[in-house]
Tab-separated table of C-alpha atoms in Angstrom:
chain	number	residue	atom	x	y	z
A	1370	UNK	CA	48.743	68.250	-74.399
A	1371	UNK	CA	45.143	68.626	-75.469
A	1372	UNK	CA	43.705	65.091	-75.733
A	1373	UNK	CA	40.316	63.871	-76.944
A	1374	UNK	CA	39.447	60.415	-75.592
A	1375	UNK	CA	36.535	58.472	-77.079
A	1376	UNK	CA	35.274	55.816	-74.675
A	1377	UNK	CA	34.072	52.655	-76.376
A	1378	UNK	CA	30.738	51.108	-75.521
A	1379	UNK	CA	32.422	48.544	-73.276
A	1380	UNK	CA	33.495	51.393	-70.975
A	1381	UNK	CA	29.822	51.850	-70.092
A	1382	UNK	CA	28.265	48.452	-70.646
A	1383	UNK	CA	30.048	45.235	-71.516
A	1384	UNK	CA	28.428	42.886	-73.984
A	1385	UNK	CA	25.887	40.643	-72.280
A	1386	UNK	CA	25.647	42.726	-69.093
A	1387	UNK	CA	22.215	43.881	-67.882
A	1388	UNK	CA	21.440	47.500	-68.779
A	1389	UNK	CA	21.152	48.603	-65.176
A	1390	UNK	CA	22.327	51.801	-63.569
A	1391	UNK	CA	24.551	49.786	-61.242
A	1392	UNK	CA	26.300	47.993	-64.120
A	1393	UNK	CA	26.884	51.230	-66.015
A	1394	UNK	CA	28.184	53.047	-62.955
A	1395	UNK	CA	30.573	50.191	-62.139
A	1396	UNK	CA	32.026	50.386	-65.654
A	1397	UNK	CA	32.282	54.187	-65.560
A	1398	UNK	CA	34.143	53.856	-62.260
A	1399	UNK	CA	36.693	51.602	-63.976
A	1400	UNK	CA	37.017	54.109	-66.837
A	1401	UNK	CA	37.503	56.963	-64.380
A	1402	UNK	CA	40.516	55.216	-62.837
A	1403	UNK	CA	42.194	55.166	-66.260
A	1404	UNK	CA	41.166	58.727	-67.111
A	1405	UNK	CA	42.120	60.410	-63.820
A	1406	UNK	CA	45.927	60.334	-64.314
A	1407	UNK	CA	45.475	61.795	-67.802
A	1408	UNK	CA	43.189	64.552	-66.521
A	1409	UNK	CA	45.814	65.513	-63.978
A	1410	UNK	CA	48.460	66.119	-66.638
A	1411	UNK	CA	46.640	67.225	-69.806
A	1412	UNK	CA	43.658	69.129	-71.158
A	1413	UNK	CA	41.025	66.423	-71.507
A	1414	UNK	CA	37.842	66.074	-73.561
A	1415	UNK	CA	35.824	62.864	-73.162
A	1416	UNK	CA	33.300	61.450	-75.605
A	1417	UNK	CA	31.386	58.207	-75.234
A	1418	UNK	CA	29.002	55.755	-76.856
A	1419	UNK	CA	25.289	55.489	-76.076
A	1420	UNK	CA	23.808	52.821	-78.368
A	1421	UNK	CA	22.471	50.446	-75.707
A	1422	UNK	CA	21.238	53.336	-73.560
A	1423	UNK	CA	19.298	54.933	-76.436
A	1424	UNK	CA	17.765	51.571	-77.286
A	1425	UNK	CA	16.685	50.996	-73.681
A	1426	UNK	CA	15.126	54.447	-73.396
A	1427	UNK	CA	13.252	53.824	-76.633
A	1428	UNK	CA	11.795	50.602	-75.216
A	1429	UNK	CA	10.844	52.309	-71.951
A	1430	UNK	CA	9.249	55.160	-73.850
A	1431	UNK	CA	7.193	52.783	-75.954
A	1432	UNK	CA	6.043	50.860	-72.876
A	1433	UNK	CA	4.763	54.137	-71.433
A	1434	UNK	CA	2.930	55.263	-74.587
A	1435	UNK	CA	3.282	53.194	-77.793
A	1436	UNK	CA	1.550	55.904	-79.827
A	1437	UNK	CA	3.814	58.777	-78.756
A	1438	UNK	CA	7.455	57.711	-78.985
A	1439	UNK	CA	10.297	60.149	-78.414
A	1440	UNK	CA	12.561	60.531	-81.474
A	1441	UNK	CA	16.179	59.411	-81.416
A	1442	UNK	CA	17.572	62.950	-81.185
A	1443	UNK	CA	15.667	63.522	-77.931
A	1444	UNK	CA	16.721	60.137	-76.554
A	1445	UNK	CA	20.310	60.933	-77.496
A	1446	UNK	CA	20.149	64.180	-75.539
A	1447	UNK	CA	18.795	62.306	-72.511
A	1448	UNK	CA	21.651	59.801	-72.579
A	1449	UNK	CA	24.280	62.542	-72.957
A	1450	UNK	CA	23.107	64.038	-69.683
A	1451	UNK	CA	22.845	60.711	-67.858
A	1452	UNK	CA	26.227	59.344	-68.925
A	1453	UNK	CA	27.974	62.695	-68.535
A	1454	UNK	CA	26.688	62.889	-64.972
A	1455	UNK	CA	28.182	59.497	-64.133
A	1456	UNK	CA	31.545	60.324	-65.728
A	1457	UNK	CA	31.741	63.670	-63.915
A	1458	UNK	CA	30.881	62.139	-60.573
A	1459	UNK	CA	33.236	59.159	-60.756
A	1460	UNK	CA	36.142	61.263	-62.060
A	1461	UNK	CA	35.410	63.913	-59.462
A	1462	UNK	CA	35.729	61.306	-56.735
A	1463	UNK	CA	39.334	60.715	-57.832
A	1464	UNK	CA	40.562	64.210	-58.705
A	1465	UNK	CA	41.121	67.301	-56.533
A	1466	UNK	CA	37.903	68.986	-55.421
A	1467	UNK	CA	38.749	72.230	-57.229
A	1468	UNK	CA	39.032	70.572	-60.667
A	1469	UNK	CA	36.031	71.762	-62.745
A	1470	UNK	CA	33.888	69.538	-64.975
A	1471	UNK	CA	31.219	70.259	-67.557
A	1472	UNK	CA	28.963	68.041	-69.640
A	1473	UNK	CA	27.637	69.736	-72.769
A	1474	UNK	CA	24.620	68.586	-74.745
A	1475	UNK	CA	26.142	68.691	-78.206
A	1476	UNK	CA	24.138	69.301	-81.374
A	1477	UNK	CA	25.787	68.053	-84.567
A	1478	UNK	CA	24.681	69.005	-88.066
A	1479	UNK	CA	24.032	66.309	-90.668
A	1480	UNK	CA	22.883	66.474	-94.287
A	1481	UNK	CA	19.291	65.419	-94.940
A	1482	UNK	CA	20.414	64.109	-98.351
A	1483	UNK	CA	23.097	61.854	-96.818
A	1484	UNK	CA	22.844	58.397	-98.470
A	1485	UNK	CA	23.012	56.805	-95.006
A	1486	UNK	CA	19.294	57.455	-94.602
A	1487	UNK	CA	18.635	54.901	-97.328
A	1488	UNK	CA	20.893	52.243	-95.787
A	1489	UNK	CA	20.652	52.066	-91.966
A	1490	UNK	CA	23.783	50.555	-90.402
A	1491	UNK	CA	24.112	51.892	-86.834
A	1492	UNK	CA	23.310	49.423	-84.053
A	1493	UNK	CA	21.136	50.684	-81.181
A	1494	UNK	CA	19.546	48.931	-78.253
A	1495	UNK	CA	19.886	45.403	-76.861
A	1496	UNK	CA	20.693	42.206	-78.741
A	1497	UNK	CA	17.987	39.644	-79.653
A	1498	UNK	CA	17.700	36.120	-80.951
A	1499	UNK	CA	16.773	36.167	-84.650
A	1500	UNK	CA	13.134	35.133	-84.124
A	1501	UNK	CA	12.564	37.917	-81.591
A	1502	UNK	CA	14.361	40.464	-83.790
A	1503	UNK	CA	12.194	39.511	-86.769
A	1504	UNK	CA	9.044	39.869	-84.673
A	1505	UNK	CA	10.062	43.311	-83.430
A	1506	UNK	CA	10.984	44.405	-86.941
A	1507	UNK	CA	7.543	43.396	-88.180
A	1508	UNK	CA	5.712	44.980	-85.235
A	1509	UNK	CA	7.649	48.242	-85.059
A	1510	UNK	CA	8.857	48.783	-88.612
A	1511	UNK	CA	12.484	48.420	-87.524
A	1512	UNK	CA	15.411	47.403	-89.691
A	1513	UNK	CA	17.423	44.644	-87.957
A	1514	UNK	CA	20.807	43.183	-88.845
A	1515	UNK	CA	23.131	40.545	-87.367
A	1516	UNK	CA	25.593	41.657	-84.681
A	1517	UNK	CA	27.860	38.685	-84.005
A	1518	UNK	CA	25.649	35.723	-83.187
A	1519	UNK	CA	22.711	37.983	-82.221
A	1520	UNK	CA	20.520	40.564	-83.961
A	1521	UNK	CA	19.966	44.256	-83.249
A	1522	UNK	CA	18.039	47.225	-84.530
A	1523	UNK	CA	19.906	49.493	-86.963
A	1524	UNK	CA	19.223	53.138	-87.814
A	1525	UNK	CA	20.713	55.667	-90.215
A	1526	UNK	CA	24.221	56.941	-89.388
A	1527	UNK	CA	24.877	60.100	-91.439
A	1528	UNK	CA	28.236	61.880	-91.553
A	1529	UNK	CA	28.767	64.689	-89.022
A	1530	UNK	CA	29.247	68.077	-90.689
A	1531	UNK	CA	29.491	70.617	-87.866
A	1532	UNK	CA	29.528	70.705	-84.059
A	1533	UNK	CA	27.481	73.672	-82.917
A	1534	UNK	CA	28.897	73.875	-79.368
A	1535	UNK	CA	32.560	73.933	-80.407
A	1536	UNK	CA	33.109	77.490	-79.097
A	1537	UNK	CA	32.010	76.795	-75.502
A	1538	UNK	CA	34.043	73.564	-75.522
A	1539	UNK	CA	37.163	75.583	-76.429
A	1540	UNK	CA	36.382	78.203	-73.779
A	1541	UNK	CA	35.969	75.576	-71.087
A	1542	UNK	CA	39.251	73.883	-72.010
A	1543	UNK	CA	41.095	77.192	-71.904
A	1544	UNK	CA	39.777	77.639	-68.350
A	1545	UNK	CA	41.016	74.282	-67.106
A	1546	UNK	CA	37.757	72.334	-67.350
A	1547	UNK	CA	37.422	68.627	-68.131
A	1548	UNK	CA	34.705	68.502	-70.800
A	1549	UNK	CA	32.332	65.625	-71.560
A	1550	UNK	CA	30.615	66.220	-74.892
A	1551	UNK	CA	29.506	64.756	-78.237
A	1552	UNK	CA	28.211	61.679	-76.426
A	1553	UNK	CA	26.924	58.999	-78.768
A	1554	UNK	CA	28.120	61.037	-81.739
A	1555	UNK	CA	26.154	64.081	-80.603
A	1556	UNK	CA	22.518	65.000	-81.133
A	1557	UNK	CA	21.733	64.704	-84.874
A	1558	UNK	CA	20.232	67.908	-86.259
A	1559	UNK	CA	19.814	69.600	-89.622
A	1560	UNK	CA	18.383	72.775	-91.071
A	1561	UNK	CA	14.847	72.433	-92.309
A	1562	UNK	CA	14.520	72.374	-96.075
A	1563	UNK	CA	14.188	75.884	-97.537
A	1564	UNK	CA	14.853	77.485	-94.122
A	1565	UNK	CA	18.533	77.991	-93.274
A	1566	UNK	CA	17.739	79.331	-89.810
A	1567	UNK	CA	15.424	76.618	-88.474
A	1568	UNK	CA	17.270	73.735	-86.866
A	1569	UNK	CA	15.387	70.471	-86.312
A	1570	UNK	CA	16.187	67.063	-84.835
A	1571	UNK	CA	16.842	64.012	-87.000
A	1572	UNK	CA	15.865	60.360	-86.465
A	1573	UNK	CA	19.409	58.987	-86.686
A	1574	UNK	CA	22.540	58.156	-84.680
A	1575	UNK	CA	25.887	59.639	-85.716
A	1576	UNK	CA	28.931	57.385	-85.450
A	1577	UNK	CA	30.704	58.228	-82.205
A	1578	UNK	CA	34.215	57.847	-83.596
A	1579	UNK	CA	33.598	59.980	-86.693
A	1580	UNK	CA	32.046	62.733	-84.574
A	1581	UNK	CA	34.876	62.493	-82.043
A	1582	UNK	CA	37.376	62.848	-84.880
A	1583	UNK	CA	35.637	65.998	-86.104
A	1584	UNK	CA	35.659	67.321	-82.542
A	1585	UNK	CA	39.357	66.559	-82.112
A	1586	UNK	CA	40.139	68.224	-85.420
A	1587	UNK	CA	38.102	71.351	-84.604
A	1588	UNK	CA	39.801	71.596	-81.200
A	1589	UNK	CA	43.271	71.204	-82.753
A	1590	UNK	CA	43.898	68.325	-80.358
A	1591	UNK	CA	47.443	67.074	-79.985
A	1592	UNK	CA	46.231	63.479	-79.696
A	1593	UNK	CA	42.994	61.655	-80.490
A	1594	UNK	CA	42.507	58.334	-78.663
A	1595	UNK	CA	39.742	55.774	-79.291
A	1596	UNK	CA	39.374	53.167	-76.572
A	1597	UNK	CA	37.879	49.789	-77.338
A	1598	UNK	CA	37.884	46.237	-75.965
A	1599	UNK	CA	40.966	45.116	-77.898
A	1600	UNK	CA	44.527	46.135	-77.115
A	1601	UNK	CA	45.348	47.238	-80.671
A	1602	UNK	CA	44.241	47.165	-84.293
A	1603	UNK	CA	44.836	43.696	-85.712
A	1604	UNK	CA	45.475	42.615	-89.270
A	1605	UNK	CA	43.577	39.372	-90.067
A	1606	UNK	CA	41.581	39.615	-86.827
A	1607	UNK	CA	40.273	36.248	-85.655
A	1608	UNK	CA	42.503	34.254	-87.999
A	1609	UNK	CA	45.631	32.236	-87.199
A	1610	UNK	CA	47.610	34.894	-89.056
A	1611	UNK	CA	46.370	37.836	-86.957
A	1612	UNK	CA	49.001	40.431	-86.031
A	1613	UNK	CA	48.781	43.516	-83.836
A	1614	UNK	CA	49.659	46.768	-85.587
A	1615	UNK	CA	51.708	48.937	-83.244
A	1616	UNK	CA	52.196	51.945	-85.509
A	1617	UNK	CA	51.343	52.874	-89.063
A	1618	UNK	CA	51.252	55.902	-91.347
A	1619	UNK	CA	47.696	56.909	-92.202
A	1620	UNK	CA	48.282	56.603	-95.961
A	1621	UNK	CA	49.153	52.918	-95.596
A	1622	UNK	CA	46.672	51.932	-92.885
A	1623	UNK	CA	43.739	53.511	-94.728
A	1624	UNK	CA	44.237	51.054	-97.611
A	1625	UNK	CA	43.931	47.982	-95.400
A	1626	UNK	CA	40.577	46.169	-94.913
A	1627	UNK	CA	38.827	46.235	-91.531
A	1628	UNK	CA	35.323	45.214	-90.491
A	1629	UNK	CA	32.768	47.950	-91.150
A	1630	UNK	CA	30.806	47.083	-88.013
A	1631	UNK	CA	33.694	47.224	-85.558
A	1632	UNK	CA	37.236	48.415	-86.245
A	1633	UNK	CA	36.607	49.958	-89.661
A	1634	UNK	CA	35.153	53.302	-88.486
A	1635	UNK	CA	37.861	53.679	-85.833
A	1636	UNK	CA	40.654	53.128	-88.336
A	1637	UNK	CA	39.019	55.522	-90.796
A	1638	UNK	CA	38.646	58.179	-88.104
A	1639	UNK	CA	42.246	57.760	-86.929
A	1640	UNK	CA	43.615	57.966	-90.467
A	1641	UNK	CA	41.558	61.048	-91.297
A	1642	UNK	CA	42.612	62.866	-88.139
A	1643	UNK	CA	46.306	62.135	-88.634
A	1644	UNK	CA	46.274	63.083	-92.311
A	1645	UNK	CA	44.246	66.261	-91.761
A	1646	UNK	CA	46.107	67.604	-88.722
A	1647	UNK	CA	49.594	66.085	-88.760
A	1648	UNK	CA	48.976	64.928	-85.182
A	1649	UNK	CA	48.769	61.342	-83.990
A	1650	UNK	CA	45.691	59.243	-83.337
A	1651	UNK	CA	45.651	56.021	-81.352
A	1652	UNK	CA	43.428	52.999	-80.789
A	1653	UNK	CA	43.685	50.627	-77.843
A	1654	UNK	CA	42.256	49.255	-74.614
A	1655	UNK	CA	41.003	51.331	-71.709
A	1656	UNK	CA	43.403	49.926	-69.068
A	1657	UNK	CA	46.340	50.869	-71.322
A	1658	UNK	CA	45.362	54.536	-71.717
A	1659	UNK	CA	48.434	56.066	-70.068
A	1660	UNK	CA	50.737	53.744	-72.025
A	1661	UNK	CA	48.843	54.512	-75.258
A	1662	UNK	CA	49.449	58.217	-74.721
A	1663	UNK	CA	53.133	57.489	-74.136
A	1664	UNK	CA	53.254	55.472	-77.371
A	1665	UNK	CA	53.979	52.237	-75.511
A	1666	UNK	CA	50.696	50.388	-76.210
A	1667	UNK	CA	47.810	50.290	-78.645
A	1668	UNK	CA	48.066	51.278	-82.301
A	1669	UNK	CA	49.434	54.723	-83.126
A	1670	UNK	CA	48.500	56.282	-86.465
A	1671	UNK	CA	50.749	59.035	-87.790
A	1672	UNK	CA	50.651	61.472	-90.685
A	1673	UNK	CA	54.083	60.483	-91.935
A	1674	UNK	CA	56.218	57.362	-92.146
A	1675	UNK	CA	56.965	54.646	-94.652
A	1676	UNK	CA	56.328	51.361	-92.842
A	1677	UNK	CA	53.876	49.494	-90.628
A	1678	UNK	CA	55.291	48.196	-87.362
A	1679	UNK	CA	53.738	44.993	-86.020
A	1680	UNK	CA	53.749	43.642	-82.468
A	1681	UNK	CA	55.417	40.407	-81.495
């Protein structure tokens, strides 16, 4: 099968961990152990988050020269290379030497008129106490919003329209390569107003799961898997009535409410992929990846069906 796997942020940096190279590499090593068996049996494309990494690079950049900050598209490109390198190396340490890898810097087109630019929602960077977040917002012109019991910077998250490197991704897959691409939702770009040939970077962060869904759809993937820190999608999450959803048709699941800042985008991406392609999407925990692919764990979203199946 051709499988697109989107690694959640916890696969690179767990909440509360220091943003050190050692911590990120240790988490990538854990992810590689789950990915290696899949790579040995299927065509594999890996995407990943980069929110904390982009935020850290932005802070480092400002410390170097507060008057000349790198834009988010450039920082996104930097993190794609850094994280892709770690994934390639740790997977390569587990797979046969002759297995080829490639990390592609991936430009993704967005619409400059997207309403997301007027309502920033995408979390980037570390978490802060409210007083510190308010101070940074005042000093730097940031927009900050609550993330659990902490506060973080938010930026615009426009919809992905087109992945420019889709042709080389297909070529690499057809030649047996494991591809790491569209990291952090890809590098946000758009055509300059009144010039359809001039591509420019955009100060934004594209949602990783929505971009991964577009990638999976464009690649005609047989399965699209989003890995997170919960073992399934839950109805009434955090309440005494919570129930794990084991399988559901996209038409039914898409009508159910999920938190916009966590599971909502994943459910929306899974439902869109299943409905648009007729193939399955799945959401679950990293350690369960092989069982998710086999339909034995996580939440599977299908294009057809007439009922939602809950876990015990």
